[in-house]
Backbone as a ProteinNet text record, in pm:
[ID]
protein_1_A
[PRIMARY]
MASRLLWASRVASYLRVSVSHRGFASVVKDLKYAESHEWVKVDGKTATVGITDHAQDHLGDVVYVELPDVGHSVTQGSGFGAVESVKATSDVYSPVSGKVVQVNEELNKSPGLVVKSRISTKVFMFAPGYKVTAFYVLSCLSLFRLLHGMAVIVISVSCVMFLHFYAFVSSGFSHNIVNTSPYEDGWIIKVEMSDTGEVKNLMDSEKYSKFCEEEDAKH
[TERTIARY]
-423.5	-298.6	-247.2	-256.5	-209.6	-288.7	-421.7	-505.5	-470.9	-435.7	-396.2	-266.8	-172.6	-46.1	-66.9	-154.4	-183.2	-246.8	-343.2	-411	-312	-224.9	-124.6	-30.2	6.2	95.3	31.8	-99.4	-169.8	-179.7	-207.6	-216.1	-81.5	25	159.2	194.8	153.9	180.2	104.4	-20.5	-102.3	-43.1	13.6	67.7	208.3	267.9	404.3	412.7	522.7	541.5	554.1	491.1	509.1	542.3	639.3	682.8	624.8	560.8	498.5	603.8	577.6	668.2	625.3	722.3	693.1	717.9	665.2	684.5	813.3	829.2	948.5	942.8	1058.7	1065.4	1045.5	979.5	951.9	1050.8	1068.2	1155.1	1076.7	1079.5	1006.3	1100.7	1056.8	1143.1	1188.8	1101.1	1132.8	1219.2	1266.2	1345.9	1493.7	1576.9	1719.6	1749.3	1855.3	1881.6	2028	2048.9	2184	2216.4	2344.9	2386	2346.5	2320.6	2277.9	2127.1	2062	1919.4	1823.9	1861.1	1767.5	1726.9	1606.5	1560.5	1547.9	1552	1541	1444.2	1352.3	1264	1296.4	1340.2	1385.1	1275.2	1251.6	1155.9	1222.9	1287.5	1363.8	1486.5	1496.5	1608.1	1570.1	1447.8	1401.1	1408	1466.6	1478.3	1401.5	1310.2	1238.5	1313	1339.4	1423.1	1348.5	1368.3	1312	1393.1	1355.2	1423.9	1346.2	1416.1	1354.3	1270.7	1191.8	1111.8	1203.4	1316	1414.8	1465.5	1491.5	1543	1440.9	1315.9	1214.6	1181.3	1191.3	1162.2	1264.2	1390.6	1495	1492.3	1450.2	1443.3	1330.3	1219.4	1100.8	1015.1	921.4	825.3	889.1	874.3	933.2	849.1	916.1	845.5	881.9	991.6	1032.7	1126	1109.9	1197.8	1255.3	1387.1	1454.3	1466.5	1406.8	1404.6	1499.2	1563	1647.2	1560.6	1620.8	1548.9	1543.9	1437.5	1429.6	1541	1612.2	1725.8	1858.9	1852.3	1973.9	2043.5	2174.4	2251.1	2293.3	2279.8	2320.7	2416.5	2502.7	2593.2	2573.7	2603.1	2583.6	2665.5	2596.2	2662.3	2670	2624.1	2629	2496.5	2502.1	2381.8	2303.9	2171.7	2089	1981.4	1968.3	1864.9	1879	1775.7	1779.1	1638.4	1630.1	1503.1	1515.8	1425.5	1427.7	1313.7	1347.7	1246.9	1247	1159.9	1156.3	1281.9	1358	1479.6	1606.1	1615.5	1740.8	1718.4	1824.8	1824.8	1924.4	1880.8	1965.8	1975.9	2097.3	2116.4	2061.1	2015.7	1966.7	2062.1	2106.3	2205.6	2143.4	2194.6	2142	2207.2	2128.7	2184.1	2229.2	2190.8	2224.6	2268.4	2333.1	2375.3	2277.6	2264.7	2176.6	2121.7	2006	1943.1	1805.6	1777.6	1646.8	1541	1441.7	1336.5	1204.1	1193.4	1070	1098	1032	1040.6	899.6	888.6	758.1	716.4	645.3	602	505.6	439.1	341.7	406.9	536.7	605.5	596.3	603.5	597.9	458.4	364	224.8	150.4	199.8	132	145.6	46.5	53.4	166.5	211.1	314.1	250	254.9	199.7	73	-35.8	-164.7	-213.7	-237.4	-284	-434.2	-480.5	-622.9	-675.9	-773.1	-826.8	-912	-901.7	-986.2	-1120.1	-1128.1	-1249.9	-1317.2	-1235.9	-1292.5	-1213.6	-1280.4	-1212	-1162.7	-1194.9	-1150.7	-1002.5	-926.6	-783.6	-741.5	-623.7	-568.5	-426.6	-382.4	-245.4	-153.9	-52.1	40.2	173.9	221.5	347.1	342.1	427.8	425.5	438.7	337.7	342.4	288.6	241.5	192.8	57.3	-23.1	-151	-168.7	-237.9	-266.9	-414.5	-466.9	-609.8	-654.1	-785.5	-842.7	-821.4	-827.8	-808.3	-669.3	-570.4	-432.8	-416.6	-470.6	-460.3	-530.6	-653.5	-730.7	-666.6	-606.7	-538.6	-420.9	-347.9	-234.4	-280.3	-388.4	-440.8	-488	-555.5	-603.8	-487.5	-382.8	-266	-201.5	-190.6	-131.9	-218	-350.3	-439.3	-428.9	-431.7	-426.5	-292.6	-188.7	-56.3	-13.9	-111.9	-83.7	-7	103.5	183.7	291.1	284.1	384.6	478.5	561.1	643.1	736	794	890.7	826	706.4	636.8	591.6	540.2	493.7	607.3	722.2	837.4	884	885.5	930.2	841.5	708.7	615	625.7	637.9	647.6	772	883.6	1008.7	998.4	939	922.6	840.2	730	640.9	710.1	785.9	848.2	972.4	1049.3	1168.1	1132.5	1014.4	971.6	879.5	853.5	752.7	782.2	908.5	941	945.4	941.2	933.8	793.4	695.4	557.5	488.6	520.2	470	387.5	269.6	186.9	101.4	25.6	-58.4	-167.9	-192.7	-297.1	-248.1	-129.9	-73.7	-89.3	-99.2	-100.5	36	108.9	246.6	260.8	376.4	410.3	409.3	381.4	369.7	501.3	615	741.7	736.8	667	652.9	548.3	434.5	322.5	332.6	403.5	412.1	548.5	657.2	791.3	820	755.2	783.4	684.9	583.8	484.4	466.9	373.1	346.6	463.7	551.5	662.1	789.9	782.7	902.3	951.5	1080.7	1137.5	1169.6	1245.6	1280.3	1273	1263.4	1277	1398	1482.9	1608.5	1615.9	1655.2	1685.3	1830.2	1850.8	1984.7	2078.6	2201.3	2303.5	2378.4	2369.9	2436.6	2350.8	2271.5	2181.8	2258.3	2383.1	2464.3	2495.6	2480.4	2509.2	2415.8	2299.8	2201.9	2259.1	2350.5	2410.7	2493.4	2534.2	2613.9	2528.6	2397.2	2305.8	2264	2208.1	2165.6	2022.5	1994.6	1856.4	1793.1	1666.3	1593.5	1653.6	1698.1	1754	1884	1970.9	2098.5	2077.4	1980.2	1954.6	1898.8	1810.7	1754.7	1865.8	1956.8	2069.2	2159.8	2180.4	2263.6	2205.9	2075.1	2008.3	2019.9	2004.5	2015.7	2155.8	2255.9	2394	2425	2373	2396.4	2330.8	2207.6	2136.2	2203.1	2261.1	2325.8	2449.4	2507.8	2627.3	2593.5	2466.7	2426.9	2352.1
4604.7	4534.1	4462.5	4534.4	4474.6	4350.6	4354.9	4239.5	4121.2	4149.5	4042.2	3976.4	4058.8	4004.1	3919.2	3962.2	3886.9	3753.6	3755.9	3632.4	3536.9	3591.2	3507.7	3445	3523	3471.6	3356.4	3368.5	3262.4	3135.8	3152.7	3036.3	2967.1	3046.2	2988.4	2914.6	2970.5	2906.1	2775.4	2773.2	2651.9	2541.7	2580.2	2482.2	2438	2502.8	2469.7	2326.4	2262.1	2121.8	2103.9	1997.8	1959.9	1812.4	1774	1634.7	1571.4	1456.6	1389.2	1322.2	1317	1250.1	1105	1014.4	872.6	827.7	711.9	658.2	578.4	504.7	424.2	302.7	267.3	154.2	23.7	-71.5	-200.3	-306.5	-408.4	-521.7	-648.9	-743.5	-869.8	-976.4	-1046.5	-1141.5	-1259.8	-1314.4	-1438.7	-1420.4	-1300.8	-1274.5	-1258	-1264.9	-1236.9	-1105.9	-1037.1	-902.9	-883.6	-804.1	-769.4	-627.2	-595.8	-461.6	-356.5	-400.2	-308.2	-287	-336.5	-314.3	-388.9	-513.2	-604.2	-712	-763	-872.6	-999.5	-1114.1	-1244.4	-1333	-1393.6	-1494.3	-1626.5	-1724.2	-1852.3	-1956.6	-2023.9	-2134.7	-2246.7	-2338.2	-2442.9	-2382.7	-2400.1	-2341.8	-2209.7	-2165.3	-2040	-1925.4	-1815.5	-1696.5	-1581.5	-1523.4	-1404.2	-1283.3	-1186.6	-1071.8	-940.5	-846.2	-712.4	-613.9	-486.4	-388.1	-370.7	-336.3	-327.7	-200.6	-201.1	-83.4	35.1	5.5	109.6	173.5	90.7	141.1	228.3	179.4	257.3	386	382.1	501.3	611.6	572.1	670	715.4	626.7	663.1	760.8	743.3	822.5	747.2	817	750.4	694.5	564.2	494.4	517.8	557.5	583.3	483.1	409.1	312.4	208.6	83.7	-24.4	-93.7	-98	-167.6	-315.1	-401.8	-545.2	-621	-727.8	-811	-906	-971.8	-1072	-1203.9	-1278.7	-1413.7	-1496.9	-1571.8	-1649.1	-1581.1	-1454.2	-1377.8	-1435.9	-1451.9	-1505.3	-1392.1	-1415.8	-1316.7	-1381.7	-1301.4	-1349.3	-1264.3	-1321.5	-1250.7	-1121.1	-1010	-880.2	-805.9	-869.3	-802.6	-732.8	-626.6	-553.8	-624.2	-616.1	-677.8	-582.6	-466.4	-372.6	-241.4	-159	-28.8	15.7	98.9	157.6	308.8	369.1	514	576.4	675	744.4	892.1	968.3	1112	1179.9	1110.3	1167.8	1125.7	996.5	945.9	810.9	760.3	625.9	541.8	424	338	199.2	145.8	9.7	-90.5	-204.1	-312.7	-430.6	-487.4	-594.4	-726.8	-833.5	-965.5	-1018	-1059.1	-1113.2	-1257.8	-1322.1	-1462.8	-1482.3	-1595	-1630	-1729.1	-1723.2	-1816.9	-1760.8	-1811.2	-1770.6	-1711.2	-1598.7	-1534.1	-1619.3	-1664.1	-1748.9	-1674.3	-1558.3	-1479.6	-1335.4	-1242.4	-1100.4	-1049.1	-948.5	-893.3	-786.2	-827.4	-735.8	-630	-659.3	-564.3	-434.2	-437.1	-317.2	-204.1	-238.8	-135.8	-117.1	-201.5	-183	-94.1	-89.7	-10.4	137	218.8	361.4	429.2	540.2	618.9	701.1	830.6	917.7	982.5	960.9	1014.2	1114.5	1234	1338	1327.8	1324.6	1319	1460.3	1495.3	1630.9	1656.2	1776.2	1815.5	1867.9	1901.1	1960	1867.3	1804.3	1720.5	1591.9	1483.5	1355.4	1340.8	1437.5	1431.1	1463.6	1383.9	1405.6	1415.3	1474.5	1488.6	1435.2	1376.1	1328.7	1449	1460.4	1573.7	1531.8	1411.1	1357.9	1207.9	1130.1	984.7	942.1	868.4	818.5	915.5	1034.7	1133.7	1187	1221.4	1283.8	1399.5	1502.1	1613.8	1643.2	1706.9	1730.4	1845.8	1846.3	1955.4	2087.3	2081.5	2203	2260.5	2174.4	2219.7	2284.4	2219.1	2271.8	2405.8	2412.2	2535.8	2648.3	2613.3	2714.1	2774.2	2687.7	2736	2830	2790.3	2873.5	3008.1	3005.7	3130.1	3219.2	3157.4	3233.1	3303.9	3233.6	3293.9	3409.1	3392.7	3498.9	3622.6	3601.7	3714.2	3787.2	3714.5	3775.9	3809.9	3823.8	3857.8	3990	3987.8	4108.5	4120.1	4034.9	4040.1	3921.6	3928.5	3815.2	3764.3	3852.2	3811.1	3721.8	3761.2	3683.6	3549.9	3552.4	3428.8	3328.7	3374.3	3285.2	3231.7	3316.4	3274.8	3165.1	3187	3087.7	2957.6	2967.7	2848.3	2768	2836.2	2767.2	2691.9	2755.4	2690.4	2563.8	2572.5	2457.6	2341.9	2371.4	2264.6	2207.5	2290	2240	2145.6	2167	2083.6	1969.9	1955.2	1858.4	1716.6	1671.5	1534	1511.2	1618.9	1604.6	1632.4	1625.2	1662.9	1550	1541.5	1432	1487.7	1432.5	1475.8	1360.2	1381.8	1276.5	1234.1	1311.5	1277.1	1190.2	1131.9	1053.9	903.9	830.6	684.8	636.4	564.3	530.3	396.5	378.1	253	142.1	17.4	-92.2	-125.1	-79.8	-95.4	-15.4	98.4	181.7	127.1	86.6	47.4	-94.7	-182.6	-322.6	-381.2	-329.5	-373.5	-520.1	-579.1	-718.3	-818.4	-769.9	-860.5	-833.3	-746.9	-720.6	-653.3	-588.7	-514.7	-594.8	-726.9	-808.1	-780.8	-804.1	-768.5	-890	-985.8	-1105.4	-1230.2	-1344.6	-1475.4	-1543.3	-1598.6	-1658.1	-1804.8	-1888.3	-2028.5	-2031.8	-2051.3	-2037.9	-2150.6	-2112.9	-2212.2	-2258.3	-2178.8	-2213.1	-2162.5	-2250.8	-2210.4	-2169.1	-2209.6	-2175.5	-2026.8	-1954.3	-1810.7	-1733.1	-1789.7	-1722.9	-1700.9	-1789	-1777.3	-1649.4	-1591.9	-1469.5	-1344.4	-1360.7	-1247.3	-1224.5	-1108.5	-1072.2	-1116.2	-1147.6	-1171.1	-1035.8	-1036.1	-910.9	-825.4	-891.2	-817.5	-747	-819.7	-761	-650.5	-672	-570.5	-442.3	-456.2	-338.6	-256.7	-326.6	-258.7	-194.3	-264.4	-212	-81.5	-77.8	42.7	159.1	129.1	233.2	294	207.7	256.1	334.1	288.3	356.2	494	501.3	629.4	728.1	674.8	761.5	830.9	772.2	829.9	947.8	958	1063.5	1175.3
296.6	268.8	394.5	507.8	633.6	669.2	644.1	674.8	586.7	459.6	368.3	414.6	457.3	505.6	629.7	720.1	841.2	807.1	711.4	670.8	606.5	520.1	453	553.9	656	759.8	834.5	863	935.1	850.9	720.2	630.4	621.4	603.1	594.5	722.3	835.5	964.1	975.7	925.7	932	845.9	729.9	636.2	672.8	773.2	811.4	862.4	831.3	866.9	1017.6	1067.8	1208	1213.4	1295.2	1303.5	1428	1408.2	1521.7	1608.5	1737.1	1830	1847	1849.4	1863.8	2007.4	2039.7	2173	2181.1	2291.8	2309	2216.4	2158.2	2066.7	2143	2079.1	2142.1	2095.1	2177.6	2146.5	2175.1	2081.4	2096	2151.3	2253.8	2325.5	2241.5	2157.4	2087.7	1963.2	1936.7	1816.8	1851.3	1747.6	1761	1687.9	1732.4	1680.7	1642.8	1536.5	1493	1536.5	1546.4	1586.6	1483.6	1361.7	1255.4	1257.3	1362.4	1389.6	1295.1	1263.5	1197.3	1297	1280.6	1365.6	1282.6	1350.4	1284	1360.9	1288.1	1345.9	1277.7	1356	1301.3	1309.7	1197.8	1190.6	1112.2	1183.8	1116.8	1050.5	917.5	843.2	776.7	801.1	740.5	840.4	798.1	882.5	818.5	894.3	848.9	902.8	815.2	851	827.2	918.7	902.4	983.4	978.3	1062	1192.2	1297.2	1429.3	1445.9	1550.7	1584.2	1615.2	1678.7	1709	1579.9	1477.8	1350.2	1278.9	1268.2	1197	1270.9	1403.8	1482.9	1455.5	1438.4	1410.1	1264.2	1175	1033.5	1004.8	1072.9	1040.4	940.1	878.2	791.1	664.4	645.9	532.1	407.2	298.1	172.4	63.4	81	-21.7	39.5	-3.8	40.7	-82	-91.2	-201.4	-164.5	-244.4	-215.6	-308	-259.2	-345.5	-427.7	-524.1	-603.2	-527.1	-548.9	-492.9	-555.5	-473.7	-521.4	-494.6	-454.4	-424.7	-301.1	-309.4	-196.1	-103.3	25.7	125.5	224.4	281.5	385.2	509.9	624.1	750.4	752.6	776.8	782.6	651.2	542	411.3	380.9	302.4	266.4	156.7	164.2	59.6	6.9	66.2	23.7	97.7	86.6	153	188.6	290.5	332.6	321.5	244.8	226.8	306.1	386.2	466.1	431.6	498.5	475.5	528.2	611.7	669.2	595.3	560.4	505.2	438.1	375.2	318.5	396.7	440.2	521.8	459.5	452.4	402.2	502.6	450.7	535.8	519.8	631.6	630	672.8	615.6	649	777	875.1	999.7	984.8	873.9	851	706.1	681.4	545.4	484	352.1	284.2	154.6	114	-11.9	15.5	-47.8	-32.4	-101.7	-26.3	-83.2	-98.7	-33.9	-45.1	-4.6	-75.2	-38.5	-13.1	69.1	105.6	5	-99.2	-204.4	-152.1	-41.3	13	58.9	82.8	129.2	28.3	-99.7	-202.3	-260.4	-218	-259.1	-161	-37.1	65.3	32.4	70.7	40.6	114.2	58.8	125.9	234.8	222	324.6	272.5	341.6	299.7	401.9	357.1	447.6	464.1	589.2	617.4	634	552.1	555.2	678.2	733.7	845.2	794.3	665.6	610.8	510	423.3	317.9	306.3	268.9	250.9	108.1	20.9	-117.5	-124.1	-199.7	-208.9	-353.9	-378.3	-511.5	-510.7	-622.4	-634	-653.5	-567.4	-574.2	-633.3	-599.6	-650.6	-631	-704	-688.9	-544.4	-495.3	-359	-256.9	-300	-205.5	-247.7	-150.4	-176.7	-80.4	-124.5	-36.1	-42.3	57.8	65.3	-21.3	-49.3	-125.8	-52.5	79	158.2	136.2	134	113.6	-23	-128.7	-264.8	-276.5	-225.9	-235	-154.6	-41.2	40	-35.8	-106.2	-184.9	-295.9	-364.8	-472.9	-419.7	-306.3	-245.6	-205.3	-154.3	-111.9	-230.3	-342.6	-461.1	-513.2	-508.1	-555	-466.8	-336.1	-243.4	-248.1	-282.1	-286.4	-428.8	-516.2	-656	-662.5	-732.1	-744.4	-639.2	-537.4	-430.4	-448.2	-550.7	-593.7	-485	-408	-306	-201.4	-155.2	-53	-109.6	-233.3	-296.6	-308.2	-355.3	-371.9	-236.7	-135.4	-2.5	54.9	47.4	99.9	22	-112	-196.3	-163.2	-142.7	-110.8	21	120.9	251	236.8	159.9	143.1	72.3	-34.6	-111.4	-43.4	25.4	94.5	207.7	266.4	378.4	336.4	208.2	164.6	210.7	194.8	230.8	381.5	457.7	603.4	653.7	562.4	594.2	670	799.6	881.6	996.7	1016.9	1130	1177.2	1280.8	1337	1241.6	1137.3	1041.6	928.7	939	830.1	855.5	745.2	751.5	706.5	789.2	762.2	689.2	627.7	563.8	668.7	626.9	723.1	791.9	737.4	808.5	938.1	935.5	1055.1	1150.6	1096	1181.5	1233.8	1160	1201.3	1165.9	1225.4	1186.8	1213.3	1315.4	1351.1	1289.7	1221	1163.4	1014	978.6	837	767	844.2	784.2	764.5	770.2	744.7	602.4	576	445.7	359.5	413.4	335.3	422.1	353.3	417.5	354.8	440.2	395.2	434.2	338	368.2	414.2	544.6	601.8	559.8	530.8	497.7	622.1	729	855.3	970.9	1028	1136.8	1262.6	1272.7	1389.2	1398.3	1286.9	1287.8	1380.3	1405.6	1491.9	1631.9	1672.6	1805.9	1819.7	1706.8	1710.1	1732.2	1727.5	1739.8	1884.7	1911	2046.7	2074.6	2201	2240.5	2273.1	2310.3	2331.7	2443.6	2550.3	2664	2626.4	2557	2516.5	2413	2324.2	2221.5	2283.1	2380.3	2448	2513.5	2579.6	2644.8	2540.8	2428.9	2320.5	2266.5	2248	2196.5	2294.4	2422.5	2525.2	2525.6	2516.4	2516.8	2389.6	2278.8	2151.4	2149.6	2198.8	2202.4	2297.9	2404.6	2503.6	2446.2	2342.4	2280.8	2190.3	2151.5	2058	2128.9
[MASK]
+++++++++++++++++++++++++++++++++++++++++++++++++++++++++++++++++++++++++++++++++++++++++++++++++++++++++++++++++++++++++++++++++++++++++++++++++++++++++++++++++++++++++++++++++++++++++++++++++++++++++++++++++++++++++++

């Protein structure tokens, strides 16, 4: 019995959630930035908008992006969508005014979080947008078999696993493109600006970097 408890403890410890540490957030020089942590790339009257590396780093792994409809009107400082991560849901605000002419459909086509198996590459669907490895599934089944009749321990281990599921982030995960490429593939909308002069109200890279440092220092 003691050996079974020790083995179960080791399995539970192995399956316990671990959160990966990220590096320092990057800032691109040729872009403009809003205090709400959106970036803007201007090309004539068209503005490409996304969330900054600083924003995605604080949000954690993005699992869903709410996109507006093409043709939707936005005003500077108003919300037009939301980004949902394993940690929280955050509104996204438009740094410029105008009409949405394109949305990045790839944001919701990209995979969510995919666990890479250390033993097998075969995966099973566990929940919408999530996959877990065969090793994880088999480990759970083995744990339940070994702890047959020990209802209290089974319930405790199960609760820990499910309560931490949405925070199940490790170095073996493939992240949404908002995380991996916030300034390129992870753009969110393109806006036909109604007032190009509004861009002057935004920060350049140097001011935004300082703004982020001061903001982080307060927390």
